[in-house]
CSV table of C-alpha atoms and ligand atoms in Angstrom, one decimal:
chain,number,residue,atom,x,y,z
M,19,MET,CA,110.2,81.9,87.8
M,20,ASN,CA,110.6,82.3,91.6
M,21,LYS,CA,108.6,84.9,93.5
M,22,LEU,CA,111.3,87.5,93.8
M,23,SER,CA,112.2,87.5,90.1
M,24,ARG,CA,108.5,87.5,89.1
M,25,ARG,CA,108.0,90.6,91.3
M,26,ASP,CA,111.1,92.2,89.7
M,27,PHE,CA,109.7,91.4,86.3
M,28,ASN,CA,106.3,92.9,87.0
M,29,THR,CA,107.8,96.0,88.6
M,30,LYS,CA,110.0,96.4,85.5
M,31,ILE,CA,107.0,96.2,83.2
M,32,ALA,CA,105.0,98.8,85.2
M,33,LYS,CA,107.9,101.1,85.4
M,34,SER,CA,108.9,100.8,81.7
M,35,ALA,CA,105.4,102.2,81.0
M,36,GLY,CA,105.5,105.1,83.4
M,37,ALA,CA,107.1,108.3,84.3
M,38,THR,CA,108.6,106.6,87.4
M,39,ALA,CA,111.5,105.6,85.2
M,40,LEU,CA,111.8,109.1,83.9
M,41,MET,CA,112.1,110.8,87.3
M,42,SER,CA,115.8,111.6,86.7
M,43,ILE,CA,115.1,113.7,83.6
M,44,SER,CA,113.4,117.1,83.3
M,45,PRO,CA,109.7,117.6,84.2
M,46,LEU,CA,108.9,118.8,80.7
M,47,ALA,CA,110.6,115.7,79.1
M,48,CYS,CA,108.7,113.6,81.6
M,49,ALA,CA,105.4,115.2,80.7
M,50,ILE,CA,106.0,114.7,76.9
M,51,ALA,CA,107.0,111.1,77.4
M,52,ALA,CA,103.9,110.5,79.6
M,53,LYS,CA,101.6,112.0,76.9
M,54,LYS,CA,103.1,109.7,74.3
M,55,ASP,CA,102.7,106.6,76.6
M,56,LYS,CA,99.5,105.0,75.3
M,57,ARG,CA,99.9,101.7,77.2
M,58,LYS,CA,96.7,100.7,79.1
M,59,LEU,CA,97.1,98.7,82.3
M,60,GLY,CA,95.2,95.4,82.5
M,61,ILE,CA,92.8,95.1,85.4
M,62,ALA,CA,91.5,91.8,86.8
M,63,LEU,CA,88.2,92.1,88.8
M,64,VAL,CA,88.0,89.7,91.7
M,65,GLY,CA,84.3,89.1,92.5
M,66,LEU,CA,81.7,89.5,89.8
M,67,GLY,CA,78.8,90.7,91.9
M,68,SER,CA,76.6,93.7,91.4
M,69,TYR,CA,79.3,96.4,91.7
M,70,SER,CA,81.7,94.7,89.2
M,71,THR,CA,78.8,93.8,86.8
M,72,TYR,CA,76.9,97.1,86.7
M,73,GLN,CA,79.6,99.7,87.5
M,74,LEU,CA,83.2,98.7,87.1
M,75,ALA,CA,83.1,96.5,84.0
M,76,PRO,CA,81.1,99.0,82.0
M,77,ALA,CA,83.4,101.8,83.2
M,78,LEU,CA,86.4,99.9,82.1
M,79,MET,CA,85.0,99.9,78.5
M,80,ASP,CA,85.5,103.7,78.4
M,81,ALA,CA,88.7,104.0,80.5
M,82,GLU,CA,91.7,105.6,78.9
M,83,HIS,CA,94.6,104.2,80.9
M,84,CYS,CA,93.3,100.8,81.9
M,85,TYR,CA,91.0,98.0,80.5
M,86,LEU,CA,89.3,94.9,81.7
M,87,ALA,CA,92.0,92.2,81.1
M,88,GLY,CA,90.9,89.4,83.4
M,89,ILE,CA,88.4,88.1,86.0
M,90,VAL,CA,88.5,86.0,89.2
M,91,THR,CA,85.2,84.3,90.1
M,92,GLY,CA,84.0,81.5,92.3
M,93,THR,CA,81.0,80.9,90.0
M,94,PRO,CA,82.0,78.8,86.8
M,95,GLU,CA,78.8,79.9,84.9
M,96,LYS,CA,80.0,83.5,85.1
M,97,GLU,CA,83.3,82.7,83.3
M,98,LYS,CA,81.6,81.9,80.0
M,99,ILE,CA,79.2,84.9,80.3
M,100,TRP,CA,82.0,87.4,81.0
M,101,ALA,CA,84.4,85.9,78.5
M,102,GLY,CA,81.7,86.2,75.8
M,103,LYS,CA,80.6,89.7,76.7
M,104,TYR,CA,84.0,91.3,77.2
M,105,GLY,CA,86.3,89.1,75.1
M,106,ILE,CA,88.4,87.9,78.0
M,107,PRO,CA,90.8,85.2,77.0
M,108,LYS,CA,90.7,81.9,78.8
M,109,GLU,CA,94.2,82.3,80.2
M,110,ASN,CA,93.1,85.5,82.0
M,111,ILE,CA,90.2,83.8,83.9
M,112,TYR,CA,90.8,82.6,87.4
M,113,ASN,CA,88.9,81.1,90.4
M,114,TYR,CA,89.5,81.7,94.1
M,115,ASP,CA,91.7,78.5,94.3
M,116,ASN,CA,94.1,79.1,91.4
M,117,PHE,CA,94.1,82.9,91.8
M,118,ASP,CA,97.7,83.0,93.0
M,119,ASP,CA,98.8,81.8,89.5
M,120,ILE,CA,98.0,85.3,88.3
M,121,ALA,CA,101.6,86.1,89.3
M,122,GLN,CA,102.7,84.5,86.1
M,123,ASN,CA,100.3,86.6,83.9
M,124,SER,CA,101.9,89.7,82.6
M,125,ALA,CA,98.6,90.9,81.0
M,126,ILE,CA,97.3,91.7,84.5
M,127,ASP,CA,98.8,94.8,86.1
M,128,ILE,CA,96.2,95.6,88.7
M,129,VAL,CA,94.0,93.3,90.8
M,130,TYR,CA,90.7,95.0,91.9
M,131,VAL,CA,89.2,93.3,95.0
M,132,VAL,CA,85.4,93.6,94.9
M,133,LEU,CA,84.4,90.9,97.4
M,134,PRO,CA,82.5,90.9,100.7
M,135,ASN,CA,84.4,93.0,103.2
M,136,SER,CA,85.9,90.2,105.2
M,137,MET,CA,87.6,88.8,102.1
M,138,HIS,CA,89.3,92.1,101.1
M,139,ALA,CA,92.5,91.5,103.2
M,140,ASP,CA,93.1,87.9,102.0
M,141,PHE,CA,92.8,88.7,98.3
M,142,SER,CA,94.6,92.1,98.5
M,143,ILE,CA,97.5,90.4,100.2
M,144,ARG,CA,97.6,87.5,97.8
M,145,ALA,CA,97.5,90.0,94.9
M,146,ALA,CA,100.4,92.0,96.3
M,147,LYS,CA,102.4,88.8,96.8
M,148,ALA,CA,101.7,88.0,93.1
M,149,GLY,CA,103.4,91.3,92.3
M,150,LYS,CA,100.2,93.0,91.2
M,151,HIS,CA,99.1,96.6,92.1
M,152,VAL,CA,96.0,96.5,94.2
M,153,ILE,CA,92.7,98.4,94.4
M,154,CYS,CA,90.7,97.3,97.4
M,155,GLU,CA,87.0,98.1,97.7
M,156,LYS,CA,85.6,100.0,100.7
M,157,PRO,CA,85.7,99.4,103.6
M,158,MET,CA,89.3,98.5,103.1
M,159,ALA,CA,89.0,95.6,105.5
M,160,ILE,CA,87.1,94.8,108.7
M,161,SER,CA,89.8,95.8,111.2
M,162,VAL,CA,92.8,98.2,111.5
M,163,GLU,CA,95.0,95.1,111.9
M,164,GLU,CA,93.9,93.8,108.5
M,165,CYS,CA,94.5,97.3,106.9
M,166,ASP,CA,98.0,97.2,108.3
M,167,ALA,CA,98.6,93.8,106.9
M,168,ILE,CA,97.5,94.9,103.4
M,169,ILE,CA,99.6,98.0,103.5
M,170,GLN,CA,102.6,96.0,104.7
M,171,ALA,CA,102.2,93.3,101.9
M,172,CYS,CA,102.0,96.0,99.2
M,173,LYS,CA,105.1,97.7,100.6
M,174,GLU,CA,107.1,94.5,100.8
M,175,ASN,CA,106.2,93.5,97.3
M,176,GLY,CA,106.7,96.9,95.8
M,177,VAL,CA,103.2,97.4,94.5
M,178,LYS,CA,100.8,100.4,94.7
M,179,LEU,CA,97.6,100.3,96.8
M,180,GLY,CA,94.4,102.2,96.3
M,181,VAL,CA,91.0,102.1,98.0
M,182,GLY,CA,87.9,102.2,95.9
M,183,TYR,CA,87.0,105.7,97.1
M,184,ARG,CA,85.7,106.8,93.7
M,185,LEU,CA,84.5,110.2,95.0
M,186,HIS,CA,88.0,111.6,95.2
M,187,SER,CA,88.0,111.5,91.3
M,188,GLU,CA,84.5,113.0,91.1
M,189,PRO,CA,84.0,116.8,90.2
M,190,TYR,CA,81.5,117.8,92.9
M,191,THR,CA,83.6,116.2,95.6
M,192,GLN,CA,86.7,117.9,94.1
M,193,GLU,CA,84.8,121.2,94.3
M,194,VAL,CA,84.1,120.7,98.0
M,195,LYS,CA,87.8,120.0,98.5
M,196,ARG,CA,88.7,123.2,96.6
M,197,ILE,CA,86.2,125.3,98.7
M,198,VAL,CA,87.8,123.8,101.9
M,199,ARG,CA,91.4,124.4,100.6
M,200,GLU,CA,90.8,128.0,99.5
M,201,LYS,CA,88.5,128.7,102.5
M,202,THR,CA,85.9,130.2,100.2
M,203,PHE,CA,83.4,130.6,103.0
M,204,GLY,CA,85.8,131.1,105.8
M,205,LYS,CA,86.1,128.9,108.8
M,206,ILE,CA,83.9,125.8,108.8
M,207,ASN,CA,81.8,125.7,112.0
M,208,TYR,CA,79.6,122.6,111.4
M,209,ILE,CA,79.6,119.7,109.0
M,210,SER,CA,77.0,117.0,108.7
M,211,ALA,CA,77.0,113.9,106.5
M,212,ASP,CA,74.3,111.3,106.3
M,213,ALA,CA,74.5,108.1,104.2
M,214,GLY,CA,71.9,105.3,104.4
M,215,TYR,CA,69.3,103.3,102.5
M,216,ARG,CA,66.5,100.9,103.3
M,217,SER,CA,67.9,97.4,103.1
M,218,MET,CA,64.8,95.5,104.1
M,219,SER,CA,64.1,93.1,101.2
M,220,TYR,CA,66.8,90.5,101.4
M,221,PRO,CA,67.7,89.2,104.9
M,222,ALA,CA,70.2,86.6,103.6
M,223,GLN,CA,72.5,89.2,102.1
M,224,TRP,CA,76.1,89.2,103.2
M,225,ARG,CA,75.9,92.8,104.4
M,226,LEU,CA,73.8,91.7,107.3
M,227,ASN,CA,76.1,88.8,108.1
M,228,LYS,CA,78.7,90.0,110.6
M,229,GLU,CA,81.3,87.4,109.6
M,230,LEU,CA,81.3,88.6,106.0
M,231,SER,CA,80.6,92.3,106.5
M,232,GLY,CA,82.5,93.1,109.7
M,233,GLY,CA,79.6,95.4,110.7
M,234,GLY,CA,76.4,96.9,109.4
M,235,ALA,CA,75.5,100.4,108.1
M,236,LEU,CA,78.7,101.8,109.5
M,237,MET,CA,81.0,99.5,107.5
M,238,ASN,CA,78.8,99.9,104.4
M,239,MET,CA,77.5,103.5,104.1
M,240,GLY,CA,79.1,105.0,107.2
M,241,VAL,CA,82.5,105.1,105.6
M,242,TYR,CA,81.1,107.6,103.1
M,243,SER,CA,79.9,109.8,106.0
M,244,ILE,CA,83.3,109.6,107.7
M,245,GLN,CA,85.0,110.5,104.4
M,246,SER,CA,82.6,113.4,103.9
M,247,VAL,CA,83.3,115.1,107.2
M,248,ILE,CA,87.0,114.7,106.7
M,249,TYR,CA,87.3,116.1,103.1
M,250,GLY,CA,84.5,118.5,103.9
M,251,THR,CA,86.6,120.1,106.6
M,252,GLY,CA,90.1,119.3,105.4
M,253,GLU,CA,90.9,117.9,108.9
M,254,ASN,CA,91.1,114.6,110.6
M,255,PRO,CA,88.9,114.5,113.7
M,256,ILE,CA,90.4,114.6,117.2
M,257,SER,CA,87.6,112.7,119.0
M,258,VAL,CA,84.4,110.8,118.3
M,259,SER,CA,81.4,109.8,120.4
M,260,ALA,CA,78.6,107.6,119.0
M,261,LEU,CA,75.3,105.9,119.6
M,262,GLU,CA,73.5,103.0,118.0
M,263,PHE,CA,69.8,102.8,117.4
M,264,SER,CA,67.9,99.6,116.7
M,265,THR,CA,64.2,99.6,115.7
M,266,ARG,CA,64.2,96.2,113.9
M,267,PRO,CA,66.3,93.8,116.0
M,268,ASP,CA,64.3,91.0,114.4
M,269,TYR,CA,65.8,91.9,111.0
M,270,PHE,CA,69.2,93.4,111.8
M,271,LYS,CA,70.2,90.5,114.0
M,272,GLU,CA,74.0,90.7,113.8
M,273,THR,CA,74.8,94.1,112.4
M,274,ASP,CA,74.1,97.7,113.2
M,275,GLU,CA,71.0,99.2,111.8
M,276,THR,CA,71.5,103.0,112.5
M,277,ILE,CA,74.4,104.9,114.1
M,278,THR,CA,75.0,108.6,114.8
M,279,ALA,CA,78.4,109.9,115.7
M,280,GLN,CA,79.8,113.3,116.6
M,281,PHE,CA,83.3,114.5,115.8
M,282,GLU,CA,85.4,117.3,117.2
M,283,PHE,CA,88.1,118.9,115.0
M,284,GLU,CA,91.2,120.9,116.1
M,285,SER,CA,89.9,124.0,114.3
M,286,GLY,CA,86.8,124.0,116.6
M,287,ALA,CA,84.5,122.6,113.8
M,288,ILE,CA,81.9,120.1,115.0
M,289,GLY,CA,80.9,117.2,112.8
M,290,ASN,CA,77.8,114.9,112.9
M,291,ILE,CA,77.1,111.8,110.9
M,292,MET,CA,74.2,109.4,110.6
M,293,THR,CA,74.4,106.1,108.8
M,294,SER,CA,71.7,103.5,108.4
M,295,HIS,CA,70.5,100.4,106.7
M,296,ASN,CA,66.9,101.4,107.5
M,297,ILE,CA,66.8,105.1,106.6
M,298,SER,CA,67.3,106.6,103.1
M,299,THR,CA,69.5,109.6,103.1
M,300,ASN,CA,72.6,110.9,101.2
M,301,ARG,CA,73.9,114.4,101.8
M,302,LEU,CA,76.7,116.5,103.0
M,303,PHE,CA,76.1,120.0,104.5
M,304,ALA,CA,78.6,122.5,105.9
M,305,SER,CA,77.9,125.8,107.7
M,306,CYS,CA,80.8,128.2,107.5
M,307,GLU,CA,81.6,131.7,108.8
M,308,ARG,CA,80.5,133.4,105.5
M,309,GLY,CA,78.2,130.9,103.8
M,310,TRP,CA,77.5,127.2,103.3
M,311,TYR,CA,77.9,124.4,100.9
M,312,GLU,CA,75.9,121.2,100.3
M,313,LEU,CA,76.0,118.1,98.2
M,314,ASP,CA,72.7,116.1,97.8
M,315,PRO,CA,73.2,113.4,96.8
M,316,ALA,CA,76.7,113.4,98.1
M,317,SER,CA,78.0,109.8,97.5
M,318,THR,CA,75.7,107.9,95.2
M,319,TYR,CA,76.9,107.0,91.7
M,320,ILE,CA,73.9,108.4,90.1
M,321,PRO,CA,74.9,112.0,89.3
M,322,LEU,CA,75.7,114.1,92.4
M,323,ALA,CA,74.3,117.5,92.8
M,324,GLY,CA,75.2,120.5,94.9
M,325,ARG,CA,74.9,124.1,95.8
M,326,THR,CA,76.5,126.7,97.9
M,327,SER,CA,75.3,130.0,99.4
M,328,GLN,CA,76.6,131.5,96.1
M,329,GLY,CA,74.4,129.3,93.8
M,330,GLU,CA,74.0,126.0,92.1
M,331,LEU,CA,77.1,123.8,91.3
M,332,ASN,CA,77.1,122.3,87.8
M,333,PHE,CA,79.7,119.9,86.6
M,334,PRO,CA,79.7,117.4,83.7
M,335,GLN,CA,78.7,113.9,84.6
M,336,GLU,CA,81.1,111.1,83.8
M,337,SER,CA,81.4,107.6,85.2
M,338,GLN,CA,83.0,108.0,88.7
M,339,GLN,CA,84.4,104.5,88.4
M,340,LYS,CA,86.1,105.3,85.1
M,341,LEU,CA,87.6,108.5,86.6
M,342,GLN,CA,88.7,106.6,89.7
M,343,MET,CA,90.4,103.7,87.8
M,344,ASP,CA,92.0,106.0,85.3
M,345,ASP,CA,93.4,108.1,88.2
M,346,PHE,CA,94.9,104.9,89.8
M,347,ALA,CA,96.4,103.9,86.5
M,348,LYS,CA,97.9,107.4,86.1
M,349,HIS,CA,99.4,107.0,89.6
M,350,ILE,CA,101.2,103.9,88.3
M,351,LEU,CA,102.0,105.0,84.8
M,352,PHE,CA,102.9,108.6,85.3
M,353,ASP,CA,103.6,108.8,89.1
M,354,GLN,CA,100.5,111.1,89.6
M,355,PRO,CA,99.2,111.3,93.2
M,356,ASN,CA,97.4,108.4,94.7
M,357,LYS,CA,94.0,109.9,95.4
M,358,ALA,CA,92.9,107.2,97.9
M,359,PRO,CA,95.9,105.4,99.3
M,360,GLY,CA,95.8,102.5,101.8
M,361,GLU,CA,96.6,104.8,104.7
M,362,MET,CA,93.3,106.6,104.0
M,363,GLY,CA,91.4,103.4,104.2
M,364,LYS,CA,93.2,102.5,107.4
M,365,ARG,CA,92.5,106.0,108.9
M,366,ASP,CA,88.8,105.4,108.3
M,367,MET,CA,88.9,102.0,109.9
M,368,ILE,CA,90.6,103.5,113.0
M,369,ILE,CA,87.5,105.8,113.2
M,370,VAL,CA,85.1,102.9,112.6
M,371,GLU,CA,86.7,101.0,115.4
M,372,ALA,CA,86.6,104.1,117.7
M,373,ILE,CA,82.8,104.5,116.9
M,374,TYR,CA,82.1,100.9,117.8
M,375,GLU,CA,84.2,101.4,121.0
M,376,SER,CA,82.2,104.5,121.9
M,377,ILE,CA,78.9,102.7,121.4
M,378,SER,CA,80.1,99.8,123.6
M,379,LYS,CA,80.9,102.4,126.3
M,380,GLY,CA,77.5,104.1,126.1
M,381,GLY,CA,78.6,107.0,123.9
M,382,LYS,CA,81.9,107.9,125.7
M,383,LYS,CA,84.1,110.3,123.8
M,384,ILE,CA,87.0,108.4,122.3
M,385,PRO,CA,90.2,110.5,121.5
M,386,LEU,CA,91.7,110.1,118.0
M,387,ASN,CA,95.4,110.9,117.4
M,388,PHE,CA,96.2,111.0,113.7
M,389,THR,CA,99.7,111.7,112.7
M,390,SER,CA,100.7,113.6,109.5
M,391,GLY,CA,100.7,110.3,107.6
M,392,TYR,CA,97.0,110.3,107.2
M,393,GLY,CA,96.2,112.7,104.3
M,394,PHE,CA,92.8,114.0,103.2
M,395,GLY,CA,93.1,112.7,99.7
M,396,GLY,CA,94.5,114.5,96.6
I,563,NAD,P1,77.6,91.6,95.7
I,563,NAD,O1,77.0,90.8,96.8
I,563,NAD,O2,76.8,92.1,94.6
I,563,NAD,O3,78.8,90.7,95.1
I,563,NAD,C1,79.7,90.0,95.9
I,563,NAD,C2,80.5,89.1,95.1
I,563,NAD,O4,81.4,88.3,96.0
I,563,NAD,C3,79.7,88.1,94.3
I,563,NAD,O5,80.2,87.9,93.1
I,563,NAD,C4,79.8,86.8,95.1
I,563,NAD,O6,79.7,85.6,94.3
I,563,NAD,C5,81.2,86.9,95.7
I,563,NAD,N1,81.4,86.1,96.9
I,563,NAD,C6,82.5,85.4,97.1
I,563,NAD,N2,82.4,84.8,98.3
I,563,NAD,C7,81.2,85.1,98.8
I,563,NAD,C8,80.5,84.8,100.1
I,563,NAD,N3,81.1,84.0,101.0
I,563,NAD,N4,79.3,85.4,100.3
I,563,NAD,C9,78.8,86.3,99.4
I,563,NAD,N5,79.4,86.6,98.2
I,563,NAD,C10,80.6,86.0,98.0
I,563,NAD,O7,78.4,92.8,96.5
I,563,NAD,P2,78.9,94.1,95.8
I,563,NAD,O8,77.8,95.2,96.0
I,563,NAD,O9,79.4,93.9,94.5
I,563,NAD,O10,80.0,94.6,96.9
I,563,NAD,C11,81.3,94.0,96.8
I,563,NAD,C12,82.3,95.0,97.5
I,563,NAD,O11,82.3,96.2,96.8
I,563,NAD,C13,81.9,95.3,99.0
I,563,NAD,O12,83.1,95.4,99.7
I,563,NAD,C14,81.3,96.7,98.9
I,563,NAD,O13,81.4,97.4,100.0
I,563,NAD,C15,82.0,97.3,97.7
I,563,NAD,N6,81.1,98.3,97.0
I,563,NAD,C16,81.7,99.5,96.7
I,563,NAD,C17,80.9,100.4,96.1
I,563,NAD,C18,81.5,101.8,95.8
I,563,NAD,O14,80.8,102.7,95.4
I,563,NAD,N7,82.8,102.0,96.0
I,563,NAD,C19,79.6,100.1,95.6
I,563,NAD,C20,79.1,98.8,95.8
I,563,NAD,C21,79.9,97.9,96.5
């Protein structure tokens, strides 16, 4: 089967399962058909490190619209372990070299790239070329140029693209977005978002290796803070200025240890973030005209918690990863909104690059000009 016909074949399969094919009939008929559609999409995890092992694979055991169908690993010993634990058939197990053969495997609908950051673009593009829908972990890539290449590959191959921003499917975050949308506390005057942890026990880790990570705290935890100030105001920033702080240059040799950045928004709101590989913190706070709201923790995957000037928030706890992957599967199957599209990952990388530029210019204010294409997430 040549590439084009394989792609057509895969697209046909995805569409046959989903409401996309039903767009021409009434919304009610579409909804009924969607409810009846019990097909689960097969996900292949690429990279079986800690996030795949302890979060994504267990979450897939409970997911309603997708399941763990395959794995891609560079470590042969993991093949046996995962096959035994999750009943993954031999034909759905790949390594980094034969990964492209996944194009011929109709059991795999979605490829989820969970590798070190600098490998995201390569595997996302190869997955798209194989005709598979793509979820790419955060940060989406290590440059805006790479984000563009991923988006382009997915468009050219007619596949969907999502970023692993699980919080958009999470109820506390959704409540923040509701508060912002409905202006519950009036105009937002100030928003602050911190995300960091102490990463001092393992100097050989890839997160401290610039070639593999693309950057330090900012690439890792900083993208959560950037996300928080954006969905926490409902606006993209119009400028950023930033500074870097280094207290352990002997340990953080190649990558940033701690960064602070200040944002301006068109509404007049002011934003502040702090991200670190040497300071533990995880919160979001907004001060508004008629009150405030806060999440603490705001982006961990242990349960989030939060309160507003009106009282405690209390939502049921469910696996964020399960909710996220089910949302992406529903986007494919039933044409529901993509909660974290590639353009969102690219927007955040534009901000990351502007922050590094500001730091290199001694904290100079860098203007940001986002067009309407960069949404705030559904
Ligand atoms: P990890 O170090 O635990 O796993 C990395 C995996 O990549 C391992 O299986 C390793 O064998 C493989 N790998 C392949 N080539 C490698 C190389 N050259 N060097 C190092 N490892 C290599 O990392 P992780 O915590 O699972 O993170 C993977 C990705 O997932 C990262 O992009 C990270 O930002 C993202 N992540 C996202 C969340 C989230 O909440 N969305 C949480 C954790 C990690």
